[in-house]
Short mmCIF file of C-alpha atoms in Angstrom, two decimals:
data_model
loop_
_atom_site.label_atom_id
_atom_site.label_comp_id
_atom_site.label_asym_id
_atom_site.label_seq_id
_atom_site.Cartn_x
_atom_site.Cartn_y
_atom_site.Cartn_z
CA MET M 1 29.97 10.61 27.38
CA LYS M 2 27.38 7.85 27.23
CA ASN M 3 24.84 10.26 25.80
CA GLN M 4 27.09 11.31 22.91
CA PRO M 5 26.48 8.20 20.72
CA SER M 6 22.74 8.49 21.34
CA LEU M 7 22.78 12.19 20.48
CA LEU M 8 24.78 11.46 17.33
CA GLN M 9 22.28 8.81 16.25
CA GLN M 10 19.39 11.19 16.78
CA THR M 11 21.17 13.88 14.76
CA LEU M 12 21.72 11.46 11.89
CA LYS M 13 18.04 10.51 11.95
CA TRP M 14 16.75 14.07 11.63
CA PRO M 15 17.33 14.34 7.83
CA MET M 16 15.30 11.16 7.34
CA TRP M 17 12.17 12.93 8.54
CA LEU M 18 12.31 15.01 5.36
CA LEU M 19 14.18 12.63 3.06
CA GLY M 20 11.79 9.70 3.57
CA PRO M 21 8.57 11.53 2.65
CA SER M 22 10.39 13.29 -0.21
CA VAL M 23 11.40 9.94 -1.71
CA LEU M 24 7.82 8.72 -1.39
CA LEU M 25 6.53 11.88 -3.05
CA VAL M 26 8.97 11.77 -5.96
CA THR M 27 8.52 8.07 -6.73
CA GLY M 28 4.80 7.78 -6.11
CA MET M 29 2.82 10.98 -6.39
CA VAL M 30 4.82 12.97 -8.95
CA PRO M 31 4.77 10.36 -11.78
CA THR M 32 1.11 9.54 -11.16
CA LEU M 33 -0.19 13.10 -10.86
CA TRP M 34 2.01 15.04 -13.27
CA LEU M 35 3.24 12.53 -15.86
CA PRO M 36 0.79 12.44 -18.80
CA LEU M 37 -0.77 9.00 -19.04
CA SER M 38 -0.44 9.08 -22.82
CA SER M 39 3.35 9.22 -22.47
CA VAL M 40 3.35 5.98 -20.45
CA PHE M 41 0.49 3.91 -21.81
CA VAL M 42 1.09 2.86 -25.42
CA GLY M 43 -2.01 0.73 -25.87
CA PRO M 44 -3.88 -2.36 -24.63
CA ASN M 45 -0.96 -4.72 -25.22
CA ILE M 46 2.00 -6.24 -23.42
CA ALA M 47 4.10 -3.10 -23.90
CA GLY M 48 1.39 -0.95 -22.34
CA LEU M 49 1.04 -3.37 -19.44
CA LEU M 50 4.79 -3.41 -18.79
CA SER M 51 4.95 0.38 -18.84
CA LEU M 52 2.26 0.57 -16.15
CA VAL M 53 3.97 -2.11 -14.07
CA GLY M 54 7.23 -0.18 -14.39
CA LEU M 55 5.53 2.95 -13.09
CA ASP M 56 4.29 1.03 -10.05
CA CYS M 57 7.72 -0.54 -9.52
CA VAL M 58 9.17 2.95 -9.21
CA PHE M 59 6.63 3.68 -6.49
CA ASN M 60 7.36 0.39 -4.73
CA LEU M 61 11.06 1.22 -4.67
CA GLY M 62 10.29 4.58 -3.08
CA ALA M 63 7.86 3.00 -0.61
CA THR M 64 10.49 0.45 0.42
CA LEU M 65 13.10 3.16 1.00
CA PHE M 66 10.58 5.23 2.94
CA LEU M 67 9.62 2.31 5.19
CA LEU M 68 13.26 1.44 5.83
CA MET M 69 14.00 5.02 6.88
CA ALA M 70 10.85 5.13 9.01
CA ASP M 71 11.91 1.88 10.65
CA ALA M 72 15.36 3.30 11.39
CA CYS M 73 13.79 6.38 12.99
CA GLY M 74 11.18 4.56 15.02
CA ARG M 75 12.70 1.22 15.99
CA PRO M 76 12.99 0.99 19.79
CA LYS M 77 16.31 0.21 21.41
CA GLY M 78 15.23 -1.74 24.49
CA MET M 79 13.88 -5.27 24.34
CA ALA M 80 11.08 -4.39 26.75
CA VAL M 81 9.83 -1.70 24.39
CA ALA M 82 10.20 -4.01 21.41
CA GLN M 83 7.92 -6.53 23.06
CA LYS M 84 5.22 -3.88 23.37
CA SER M 85 5.28 -3.40 19.58
CA GLN M 86 3.75 -6.83 19.10
CA VAL M 87 1.13 -6.60 16.36
CA PRO M 88 -2.34 -7.65 17.59
CA PHE M 89 -3.58 -10.83 15.96
CA THR M 90 -6.99 -9.29 15.27
CA TYR M 91 -5.26 -6.51 13.33
CA GLN M 92 -3.32 -9.04 11.26
CA LEU M 93 -6.49 -11.00 10.56
CA TRP M 94 -8.39 -7.87 9.55
CA ASN M 95 -5.67 -6.63 7.20
CA LEU M 96 -5.21 -9.98 5.51
CA GLY M 97 -8.96 -10.39 5.16
CA ALA M 98 -9.39 -6.96 3.57
CA SER M 99 -6.47 -7.53 1.20
CA LEU M 100 -7.57 -11.02 0.20
CA LEU M 101 -11.09 -9.78 -0.51
CA GLY M 102 -9.69 -7.00 -2.68
CA PHE M 103 -7.57 -9.60 -4.47
CA VAL M 104 -10.16 -12.32 -5.02
CA LEU M 105 -13.05 -10.17 -6.24
CA PRO M 106 -11.32 -9.00 -9.46
CA LEU M 107 -10.31 -12.59 -10.22
CA LEU M 108 -13.92 -13.71 -9.79
CA MET M 109 -15.01 -11.00 -12.21
CA LEU M 110 -12.41 -12.16 -14.73
CA PHE M 111 -13.58 -15.75 -14.37
CA ALA M 112 -17.21 -14.72 -14.84
CA SER M 113 -16.29 -12.70 -17.92
CA LEU M 114 -14.35 -15.57 -19.49
CA LYS M 115 -17.27 -17.91 -18.81
CA GLY M 116 -19.69 -15.49 -20.45
CA SER M 117 -21.63 -14.68 -17.28
CA LEU M 118 -20.74 -11.00 -17.64
CA GLN M 119 -21.50 -9.40 -20.97
CA PRO M 120 -19.93 -7.97 -23.00
CA GLN M 121 -16.79 -9.97 -22.39
CA LEU M 122 -13.56 -8.22 -21.47
CA PRO M 123 -10.42 -9.41 -23.29
CA PHE M 124 -7.80 -10.88 -20.99
CA ILE M 125 -5.12 -8.37 -22.00
CA SER M 126 -7.51 -5.51 -21.25
CA PHE M 127 -8.16 -6.95 -17.81
CA LEU M 128 -4.41 -7.16 -17.18
CA VAL M 129 -3.95 -3.55 -18.26
CA LEU M 130 -6.71 -2.34 -15.95
CA LEU M 131 -6.15 -4.50 -12.87
CA GLY M 132 -2.92 -6.44 -13.40
CA PRO M 133 -0.69 -3.79 -11.76
CA TYR M 134 -3.25 -3.47 -8.97
CA LEU M 135 -3.11 -7.20 -8.20
CA LEU M 136 0.68 -7.24 -8.35
CA LEU M 137 1.12 -4.33 -5.96
CA LEU M 138 -1.51 -5.73 -3.61
CA SER M 139 0.49 -8.96 -3.42
CA ILE M 140 3.63 -6.96 -2.63
CA GLN M 141 1.77 -5.07 0.10
CA MET M 142 0.64 -8.30 1.79
CA LEU M 143 4.22 -9.58 1.73
CA ALA M 144 5.57 -6.30 3.11
CA GLU M 145 3.00 -6.30 5.92
CA MET M 146 3.80 -9.86 6.94
CA LEU M 147 7.50 -9.00 7.04
CA THR M 148 6.89 -6.00 9.32
CA TRP M 149 4.80 -8.22 11.61
CA HIS M 150 7.51 -10.87 11.71
CA TRP M 151 10.26 -8.34 12.42
CA LYS M 152 8.09 -6.43 14.92
CA SER M 153 8.89 -3.27 13.01
CA PRO M 154 7.38 -0.01 14.29
CA VAL M 155 6.16 0.74 10.75
CA TRP M 156 3.49 -1.98 10.83
CA LEU M 157 0.79 0.67 11.16
CA VAL M 158 2.22 2.84 8.39
CA THR M 159 2.84 0.15 5.75
CA PRO M 160 -0.78 -0.43 4.66
CA ILE M 161 -1.49 3.31 4.62
CA VAL M 162 1.40 3.96 2.23
CA TYR M 163 0.27 1.30 -0.21
CA GLU M 164 -3.46 1.94 0.08
CA ALA M 165 -3.10 5.68 -0.55
CA TYR M 166 -1.26 4.90 -3.77
CA ARG M 167 -3.78 2.18 -4.61
CA VAL M 168 -6.55 4.76 -4.81
CA LEU M 169 -4.51 6.69 -7.38
CA GLN M 170 -3.72 3.42 -9.15
CA LEU M 171 -7.40 2.54 -9.49
CA MET M 172 -8.28 6.07 -10.60
CA ARG M 173 -5.70 5.57 -13.34
CA GLY M 174 -7.53 2.37 -14.22
CA LEU M 175 -10.75 4.34 -14.62
CA LYS M 176 -9.02 6.64 -17.10
CA LEU M 177 -7.66 3.66 -19.01
CA ALA M 178 -11.09 2.01 -19.16
CA GLY M 179 -12.05 4.30 -22.01
CA GLU M 180 -8.78 3.61 -23.82
CA VAL M 181 -9.29 -0.16 -23.83
CA GLY M 182 -13.04 -0.06 -24.43
CA ALA M 183 -13.93 -1.64 -21.10
CA PRO M 184 -17.61 -2.56 -20.64
CA ALA M 185 -19.79 -0.74 -18.13
CA TRP M 186 -19.66 -3.57 -15.58
CA MET M 187 -15.88 -3.30 -15.46
CA VAL M 188 -15.98 0.45 -14.96
CA GLU M 189 -18.47 0.07 -12.12
CA SER M 190 -16.33 -2.67 -10.59
CA ILE M 191 -13.28 -0.41 -10.53
CA ARG M 192 -15.37 2.33 -8.93
CA GLY M 193 -16.43 -0.19 -6.32
CA LEU M 194 -12.79 -1.07 -5.64
CA VAL M 195 -11.95 2.62 -5.24
CA SER M 196 -14.74 3.00 -2.69
CA TRP M 197 -13.62 -0.16 -0.88
CA TRP M 198 -10.03 0.98 -0.50
CA VAL M 199 -11.00 4.50 0.55
CA LEU M 200 -13.07 2.87 3.30
CA ILE M 201 -10.18 0.61 4.31
CA LEU M 202 -7.78 3.56 4.29
CA GLY M 203 -10.10 5.49 6.58
CA ILE M 204 -10.24 2.55 8.99
CA GLN M 205 -6.44 2.35 8.96
CA LEU M 206 -6.19 6.04 9.85
CA MET M 207 -8.66 5.52 12.69
CA ARG M 208 -6.43 2.69 13.89
CA VAL M 209 -3.43 5.04 13.97
CA ALA M 210 -5.40 7.55 16.04
CA TRP M 211 -6.50 4.79 18.42
CA SER M 212 -2.93 3.52 18.82
CA ALA M 213 -1.67 7.05 19.46
CA GLY M 214 -4.29 7.44 22.18
CA LEU M 215 -3.20 4.19 23.81
CA ALA M 216 0.44 5.25 23.72
CA SER M 217 -0.39 8.62 25.28
CA GLN M 218 -2.40 6.93 28.00
CA ALA M 219 0.46 4.53 28.73
CA HIS M 220 2.92 7.42 29.12
CA GLN M 221 0.61 9.18 31.57
CA GLN M 222 0.39 6.16 33.84
CA PRO M 223 2.92 6.23 36.73
#
């Protein structure tokens, strides 16, 4: 009889294994990959910026639902197991450092452009169209990661991967928009550099998942 509630909980969790990724796919990948950019972006103005932010908000909603379902499926029941899910401080430091670097560099480029150090200058609204949604979603990712660390959620390894995979698509969208707003060559190369940076970070995150899986397997094999 004691196993019946546990079995019922496991049965209720099974649909989440398909529902969670499906929500992430519908809200993140489908609009970005199949929705024509011309139907969303109306021009280098406030309306165009808000339309891009709205597109990313749809993804963020799906990412939040996905992470909540993943947390429900993976959260341990026993306190002893929960203590083992403590996030290493070096991992926290690395993630915050990578995110802050990806956040500060575009702002430095904007400052240099406004000061005339980078020529030709990029209008402020064009900068917001190209990298404004990127900076906003990066801020949301840092907040989401810190919350998973504080709550000792089992999705702390998955959270940056979800956001960084979408960030690559987000920056590729910025490359397409660079021609629409007449961005100078230095801005285009900067966005390409950001794409390369986040692909590298995403690869490191995936290596971290493999390393953690190896540690977990080794722990289970120990008597």
